[in-house]
Amino acid sequence: MQGQYKGFSTLLSAESPDQVHIWCYAHILNLVLGDTTGVVVASALLFSLLNDVAVFIRESYKRMNMWEEVSEDTPHRRLSPIVETRWWAKDQALSKIFGCFGNPDRALFIDLVSTLTRIEDDDSMKPHVRAKAMGYTESLLRFETILTAQIFLIILEITLPLSKYLQTIGMDLLTAHCRLQGGKGIVKVDNPACPPY
């Protein structure tokens, strides 16, 4: 972890040498989740794609107008670029495009693909813009992209409530432990090759 020489814990130890610094478990979980989204190439590609598409649509008024025409879900149609320092921004971008696992009703995936297809087919757009739209469409429709998105929807469905609970005032450690064990039970795979928790 950073801060070993100049971080918060070091400054606190300088002021109060007898203090014992305990890392916030929510912070540790958030660091793990942030690292997890960048370790595997498929997940790094997914979140990079979501960010790139959001920036691509938002950087042009014409493309933004097309997006607004296609998207019928007015309150949720705003595409969110991913801020690297906020891991929950990845959950927000992912769930906005793909919905919840097993419940894609509020997903904007079809609207996004439709918008990108309209941009690709629009002769008034510059060729490099149309080519980018075509590349984004192909990437979004790849099986690996959709599968990775669904896997992360499951992971974030379990870890996001736990992370939020770990940040509450008056958190009960026993309840936090039970939630953690419950999350492990959901993720556990009945496979003899997988070691038990």
PDB file of C-alpha atoms in Angstrom:
ATOM      1  CA  MET A   1       0.000   0.000   0.000  1.00  0.00           C
ATOM      2  CA  GLN A   2       1.133   3.525  -0.666  1.00  0.00           C
ATOM      3  CA  GLY A   3       1.847   5.989   2.074  1.00  0.00           C
ATOM      4  CA  GLN A   4       4.481   3.944   3.876  1.00  0.00           C
ATOM      5  CA  TYR A   5       6.895   6.902   3.862  1.00  0.00           C
ATOM      6  CA  LYS A   6       4.746  10.000   3.204  1.00  0.00           C
ATOM      7  CA  GLY A   7       1.146   8.869   3.629  1.00  0.00           C
ATOM      8  CA  PHE A   8      -1.547   9.438   6.222  1.00  0.00           C
ATOM      9  CA  SER A   9      -0.357   6.658   8.542  1.00  0.00           C
ATOM     10  CA  THR A  10       3.208   8.032   8.548  1.00  0.00           C
ATOM     11  CA  LEU A  11       2.011  11.554   9.369  1.00  0.00           C
ATOM     12  CA  LEU A  12      -0.225  10.199  12.124  1.00  0.00           C
ATOM     13  CA  SER A  13       2.664   8.160  13.579  1.00  0.00           C
ATOM     14  CA  ALA A  14       4.884  11.256  13.593  1.00  0.00           C
ATOM     15  CA  GLU A  15       2.283  13.180  15.609  1.00  0.00           C
ATOM     16  CA  SER A  16       1.333  10.289  17.880  1.00  0.00           C
ATOM     17  CA  PRO A  17       3.996   7.550  17.983  1.00  0.00           C
ATOM     18  CA  ASP A  18       1.860   5.223  20.137  1.00  0.00           C
ATOM     19  CA  GLN A  19      -1.100   5.208  17.733  1.00  0.00           C
ATOM     20  CA  VAL A  20      -2.147   2.009  16.008  1.00  0.00           C
ATOM     21  CA  HIS A  21      -3.391   2.611  12.485  1.00  0.00           C
ATOM     22  CA  ILE A  22      -6.035   0.174  11.270  1.00  0.00           C
ATOM     23  CA  TRP A  23      -6.722   0.174   7.544  1.00  0.00           C
ATOM     24  CA  CYS A  24     -10.328   0.687   6.577  1.00  0.00           C
ATOM     25  CA  TYR A  25     -11.646  -2.613   5.212  1.00  0.00           C
ATOM     26  CA  ALA A  26     -13.847  -0.780   2.711  1.00  0.00           C
ATOM     27  CA  HIS A  27     -10.739   0.954   1.362  1.00  0.00           C
ATOM     28  CA  ILE A  28      -8.888  -2.351   1.073  1.00  0.00           C
ATOM     29  CA  LEU A  29     -11.876  -3.959  -0.683  1.00  0.00           C
ATOM     30  CA  ASN A  30     -12.079  -1.000  -3.056  1.00  0.00           C
ATOM     31  CA  LEU A  31      -8.364  -1.295  -3.874  1.00  0.00           C
ATOM     32  CA  VAL A  32      -8.804  -5.002  -4.580  1.00  0.00           C
ATOM     33  CA  LEU A  33     -11.806  -4.330  -6.820  1.00  0.00           C
ATOM     34  CA  GLY A  34      -9.964  -1.573  -8.648  1.00  0.00           C
ATOM     35  CA  ASP A  35      -6.988  -3.851  -9.254  1.00  0.00           C
ATOM     36  CA  THR A  36      -9.230  -6.739 -10.310  1.00  0.00           C
ATOM     37  CA  THR A  37     -10.717  -4.722 -13.152  1.00  0.00           C
ATOM     38  CA  GLY A  38      -7.275  -4.159 -14.646  1.00  0.00           C
ATOM     39  CA  VAL A  39      -5.482  -7.465 -14.058  1.00  0.00           C
ATOM     40  CA  VAL A  40      -7.210  -9.597 -16.688  1.00  0.00           C
ATOM     41  CA  VAL A  41      -6.974  -8.362 -20.278  1.00  0.00           C
ATOM     42  CA  ALA A  42     -10.675  -9.040 -20.957  1.00  0.00           C
ATOM     43  CA  SER A  43     -11.785  -6.885 -18.011  1.00  0.00           C
ATOM     44  CA  ALA A  44      -9.334  -4.099 -18.872  1.00  0.00           C
ATOM     45  CA  LEU A  45     -10.685  -4.141 -22.442  1.00  0.00           C
ATOM     46  CA  LEU A  46     -14.283  -4.014 -21.216  1.00  0.00           C
ATOM     47  CA  PHE A  47     -13.840  -1.015 -18.925  1.00  0.00           C
ATOM     48  CA  SER A  48     -11.619   0.762 -21.429  1.00  0.00           C
ATOM     49  CA  LEU A  49     -14.299   0.219 -24.086  1.00  0.00           C
ATOM     50  CA  LEU A  50     -17.065   1.576 -21.837  1.00  0.00           C
ATOM     51  CA  ASN A  51     -14.999   4.665 -21.080  1.00  0.00           C
ATOM     52  CA  ASP A  52     -13.980   5.217 -24.706  1.00  0.00           C
ATOM     53  CA  VAL A  53     -17.569   4.919 -25.966  1.00  0.00           C
ATOM     54  CA  ALA A  54     -18.843   7.378 -23.340  1.00  0.00           C
ATOM     55  CA  VAL A  55     -16.146   9.896 -24.270  1.00  0.00           C
ATOM     56  CA  PHE A  56     -16.746   9.320 -28.006  1.00  0.00           C
ATOM     57  CA  ILE A  57     -20.481  10.070 -27.717  1.00  0.00           C
ATOM     58  CA  ARG A  58     -20.040  13.021 -25.346  1.00  0.00           C
ATOM     59  CA  GLU A  59     -17.272  14.820 -27.261  1.00  0.00           C
ATOM     60  CA  SER A  60     -19.594  15.832 -30.145  1.00  0.00           C
ATOM     61  CA  TYR A  61     -22.918  17.672 -30.031  1.00  0.00           C
ATOM     62  CA  LYS A  62     -24.063  15.863 -33.160  1.00  0.00           C
ATOM     63  CA  ARG A  63     -23.337  12.424 -31.681  1.00  0.00           C
ATOM     64  CA  MET A  64     -24.881  13.476 -28.378  1.00  0.00           C
ATOM     65  CA  ASN A  65     -28.060  14.548 -30.202  1.00  0.00           C
ATOM     66  CA  MET A  66     -28.203  11.158 -31.951  1.00  0.00           C
ATOM     67  CA  TRP A  67     -27.796   9.450 -28.570  1.00  0.00           C
ATOM     68  CA  GLU A  68     -30.625  11.506 -27.079  1.00  0.00           C
ATOM     69  CA  GLU A  69     -32.900  10.733 -30.048  1.00  0.00           C
ATOM     70  CA  VAL A  70     -32.307   6.988 -29.761  1.00  0.00           C
ATOM     71  CA  SER A  71     -32.325   6.718 -25.958  1.00  0.00           C
ATOM     72  CA  GLU A  72     -35.839   6.740 -24.566  1.00  0.00           C
ATOM     73  CA  ASP A  73     -34.887   6.433 -20.896  1.00  0.00           C
ATOM     74  CA  THR A  74     -34.417  10.148 -20.262  1.00  0.00           C
ATOM     75  CA  PRO A  75     -33.346  10.075 -16.591  1.00  0.00           C
ATOM     76  CA  HIS A  76     -30.713   7.362 -17.110  1.00  0.00           C
ATOM     77  CA  ARG A  77     -29.414   8.091 -20.591  1.00  0.00           C
ATOM     78  CA  ARG A  78     -26.358  10.054 -19.514  1.00  0.00           C
ATOM     79  CA  LEU A  79     -23.251   8.018 -20.297  1.00  0.00           C
ATOM     80  CA  SER A  80     -20.617   8.129 -17.588  1.00  0.00           C
ATOM     81  CA  PRO A  81     -16.903   8.128 -18.314  1.00  0.00           C
ATOM     82  CA  ILE A  82     -14.910   6.078 -15.835  1.00  0.00           C
ATOM     83  CA  VAL A  83     -12.823   7.964 -13.290  1.00  0.00           C
ATOM     84  CA  GLU A  84      -9.888   5.720 -12.389  1.00  0.00           C
ATOM     85  CA  THR A  85      -9.700   6.885  -8.776  1.00  0.00           C
ATOM     86  CA  ARG A  86     -13.307   5.909  -8.101  1.00  0.00           C
ATOM     87  CA  TRP A  87     -13.802   2.175  -8.581  1.00  0.00           C
ATOM     88  CA  TRP A  88     -17.583   2.487  -8.175  1.00  0.00           C
ATOM     89  CA  ALA A  89     -17.612   4.561 -11.384  1.00  0.00           C
ATOM     90  CA  LYS A  90     -16.885   1.283 -13.170  1.00  0.00           C
ATOM     91  CA  ASP A  91     -19.953  -0.284 -11.591  1.00  0.00           C
ATOM     92  CA  GLN A  92     -22.028   2.741 -12.553  1.00  0.00           C
ATOM     93  CA  ALA A  93     -20.865   2.674 -16.191  1.00  0.00           C
ATOM     94  CA  LEU A  94     -21.248  -1.106 -16.445  1.00  0.00           C
ATOM     95  CA  SER A  95     -24.722  -1.315 -14.921  1.00  0.00           C
ATOM     96  CA  LYS A  96     -25.931   1.651 -16.960  1.00  0.00           C
ATOM     97  CA  ILE A  97     -25.029  -0.096 -20.230  1.00  0.00           C
ATOM     98  CA  PHE A  98     -25.697  -3.756 -19.310  1.00  0.00           C
ATOM     99  CA  GLY A  99     -28.307  -3.402 -16.533  1.00  0.00           C
ATOM    100  CA  CYS A 100     -28.300  -5.784 -13.585  1.00  0.00           C
ATOM    101  CA  PHE A 101     -27.308  -9.426 -13.891  1.00  0.00           C
ATOM    102  CA  GLY A 102     -30.341 -11.384 -15.059  1.00  0.00           C
ATOM    103  CA  ASN A 103     -32.389  -8.178 -15.371  1.00  0.00           C
ATOM    104  CA  PRO A 104     -31.344  -6.055 -18.355  1.00  0.00           C
ATOM    105  CA  ASP A 105     -34.633  -4.098 -18.427  1.00  0.00           C
ATOM    106  CA  ARG A 106     -33.036  -0.734 -17.677  1.00  0.00           C
ATOM    107  CA  ALA A 107     -29.903  -1.398 -19.734  1.00  0.00           C
ATOM    108  CA  LEU A 108     -28.883   1.060 -22.428  1.00  0.00           C
ATOM    109  CA  PHE A 109     -26.978  -1.547 -24.459  1.00  0.00           C
ATOM    110  CA  ILE A 110     -29.437  -1.654 -27.369  1.00  0.00           C
ATOM    111  CA  ASP A 111     -29.707   2.141 -27.430  1.00  0.00           C
ATOM    112  CA  LEU A 112     -25.917   2.441 -27.479  1.00  0.00           C
ATOM    113  CA  VAL A 113     -25.460  -0.073 -30.301  1.00  0.00           C
ATOM    114  CA  SER A 114     -28.284   1.614 -32.259  1.00  0.00           C
ATOM    115  CA  THR A 115     -26.667   5.028 -31.825  1.00  0.00           C
ATOM    116  CA  LEU A 116     -23.255   3.756 -32.903  1.00  0.00           C
ATOM    117  CA  THR A 117     -24.850   2.090 -35.950  1.00  0.00           C
ATOM    118  CA  ARG A 118     -26.576   5.364 -36.881  1.00  0.00           C
ATOM    119  CA  ILE A 119     -23.254   7.209 -36.592  1.00  0.00           C
ATOM    120  CA  GLU A 120     -21.590   4.543 -38.724  1.00  0.00           C
ATOM    121  CA  ASP A 121     -24.300   4.845 -41.426  1.00  0.00           C
ATOM    122  CA  ASP A 122     -24.422   8.666 -41.420  1.00  0.00           C
ATOM    123  CA  ASP A 123     -22.700   9.938 -44.581  1.00  0.00           C
ATOM    124  CA  SER A 124     -22.350  13.443 -43.115  1.00  0.00           C
ATOM    125  CA  MET A 125     -19.946  12.134 -40.451  1.00  0.00           C
ATOM    126  CA  LYS A 126     -16.201  12.115 -41.092  1.00  0.00           C
ATOM    127  CA  PRO A 127     -14.806   8.727 -42.163  1.00  0.00           C
ATOM    128  CA  HIS A 128     -12.601   8.338 -39.069  1.00  0.00           C
ATOM    129  CA  VAL A 129     -15.637   8.968 -36.814  1.00  0.00           C
ATOM    130  CA  ARG A 130     -17.680   6.379 -38.711  1.00  0.00           C
ATOM    131  CA  ALA A 131     -14.780   3.919 -38.480  1.00  0.00           C
ATOM    132  CA  LYS A 132     -14.526   4.447 -34.710  1.00  0.00           C
ATOM    133  CA  ALA A 133     -18.276   3.886 -34.331  1.00  0.00           C
ATOM    134  CA  MET A 134     -17.997   0.670 -36.333  1.00  0.00           C
ATOM    135  CA  GLY A 135     -15.097  -0.541 -34.172  1.00  0.00           C
ATOM    136  CA  TYR A 136     -16.966   0.240 -30.958  1.00  0.00           C
ATOM    137  CA  THR A 137     -20.071  -1.569 -32.221  1.00  0.00           C
ATOM    138  CA  GLU A 138     -18.066  -4.663 -33.132  1.00  0.00           C
ATOM    139  CA  SER A 139     -16.313  -4.617 -29.753  1.00  0.00           C
ATOM    140  CA  LEU A 140     -19.572  -4.254 -27.810  1.00  0.00           C
ATOM    141  CA  LEU A 141     -21.173  -7.152 -29.695  1.00  0.00           C
ATOM    142  CA  ARG A 142     -18.283  -9.569 -29.089  1.00  0.00           C
ATOM    143  CA  PHE A 143     -19.162 -12.595 -26.960  1.00  0.00           C
ATOM    144  CA  GLU A 144     -16.128 -12.045 -24.735  1.00  0.00           C
ATOM    145  CA  THR A 145     -17.227  -8.461 -23.973  1.00  0.00           C
ATOM    146  CA  ILE A 146     -20.764  -9.484 -23.031  1.00  0.00           C
ATOM    147  CA  LEU A 147     -19.567 -12.464 -20.959  1.00  0.00           C
ATOM    148  CA  THR A 148     -17.004 -10.352 -19.082  1.00  0.00           C
ATOM    149  CA  ALA A 149     -19.655  -7.703 -18.413  1.00  0.00           C
ATOM    150  CA  GLN A 150     -22.041 -10.312 -16.989  1.00  0.00           C
ATOM    151  CA  ILE A 151     -19.321 -11.762 -14.749  1.00  0.00           C
ATOM    152  CA  PHE A 152     -18.490  -8.313 -13.383  1.00  0.00           C
ATOM    153  CA  LEU A 153     -22.175  -7.550 -12.853  1.00  0.00           C
ATOM    154  CA  ILE A 154     -22.297 -10.580 -10.540  1.00  0.00           C
ATOM    155  CA  ILE A 155     -19.084  -9.599  -8.733  1.00  0.00           C
ATOM    156  CA  LEU A 156     -20.186  -5.996  -8.236  1.00  0.00           C
ATOM    157  CA  GLU A 157     -23.687  -7.051  -7.181  1.00  0.00           C
ATOM    158  CA  ILE A 158     -22.062  -8.855  -4.248  1.00  0.00           C
ATOM    159  CA  THR A 159     -19.217  -6.496  -3.378  1.00  0.00           C
ATOM    160  CA  LEU A 160     -20.862  -3.081  -3.810  1.00  0.00           C
ATOM    161  CA  PRO A 161     -23.362  -3.492  -0.932  1.00  0.00           C
ATOM    162  CA  LEU A 162     -20.585  -4.944   1.249  1.00  0.00           C
ATOM    163  CA  SER A 163     -18.303  -2.003   0.465  1.00  0.00           C
ATOM    164  CA  LYS A 164     -21.062   0.484   1.255  1.00  0.00           C
ATOM    165  CA  TYR A 165     -21.839  -1.321   4.521  1.00  0.00           C
ATOM    166  CA  LEU A 166     -18.177  -1.290   5.559  1.00  0.00           C
ATOM    167  CA  GLN A 167     -18.260   2.512   5.272  1.00  0.00           C
ATOM    168  CA  THR A 168     -21.304   3.059   7.503  1.00  0.00           C
ATOM    169  CA  ILE A 169     -21.079   4.723  10.888  1.00  0.00           C
ATOM    170  CA  GLY A 170     -21.709   2.259  13.700  1.00  0.00           C
ATOM    171  CA  MET A 171     -20.939  -0.749  11.529  1.00  0.00           C
ATOM    172  CA  ASP A 172     -21.439  -4.086  13.285  1.00  0.00           C
ATOM    173  CA  LEU A 173     -18.419  -6.346  12.716  1.00  0.00           C
ATOM    174  CA  LEU A 174     -20.494  -9.519  13.064  1.00  0.00           C
ATOM    175  CA  THR A 175     -22.935  -8.338  10.385  1.00  0.00           C
ATOM    176  CA  ALA A 176     -20.017  -7.375   8.125  1.00  0.00           C
ATOM    177  CA  HIS A 177     -18.498 -10.834   8.624  1.00  0.00           C
ATOM    178  CA  CYS A 178     -21.843 -12.518   7.810  1.00  0.00           C
ATOM    179  CA  ARG A 179     -22.199 -10.429   4.652  1.00  0.00           C
ATOM    180  CA  LEU A 180     -18.675 -11.366   3.616  1.00  0.00           C
ATOM    181  CA  GLN A 181     -19.351 -15.069   4.194  1.00  0.00           C
ATOM    182  CA  GLY A 182     -22.638 -14.777   2.280  1.00  0.00           C
ATOM    183  CA  GLY A 183     -20.798 -13.218  -0.645  1.00  0.00           C
ATOM    184  CA  LYS A 184     -18.260 -16.027  -0.626  1.00  0.00           C
ATOM    185  CA  GLY A 185     -21.095 -18.559  -0.709  1.00  0.00           C
ATOM    186  CA  ILE A 186     -22.635 -16.930  -3.769  1.00  0.00           C
ATOM    187  CA  VAL A 187     -19.343 -16.836  -5.661  1.00  0.00           C
ATOM    188  CA  LYS A 188     -18.233 -20.332  -4.642  1.00  0.00           C
ATOM    189  CA  VAL A 189     -17.999 -22.755  -7.540  1.00  0.00           C
ATOM    190  CA  ASP A 190     -18.623 -26.468  -6.983  1.00  0.00           C
ATOM    191  CA  ASN A 191     -15.497 -27.596  -8.760  1.00  0.00           C
ATOM    192  CA  PRO A 192     -13.018 -30.062  -7.256  1.00  0.00           C
ATOM    193  CA  ALA A 193     -10.156 -28.134  -8.888  1.00  0.00           C
ATOM    194  CA  CYS A 194     -11.067 -24.968  -6.942  1.00  0.00           C
ATOM    195  CA  PRO A 195      -9.671 -24.787  -3.415  1.00  0.00           C
ATOM    196  CA  PRO A 196     -12.246 -24.266  -0.633  1.00  0.00           C
ATOM    197  CA  TYR A 197     -12.468 -20.860   1.083  1.00  0.00           C
TER     198      TYR A 197
END
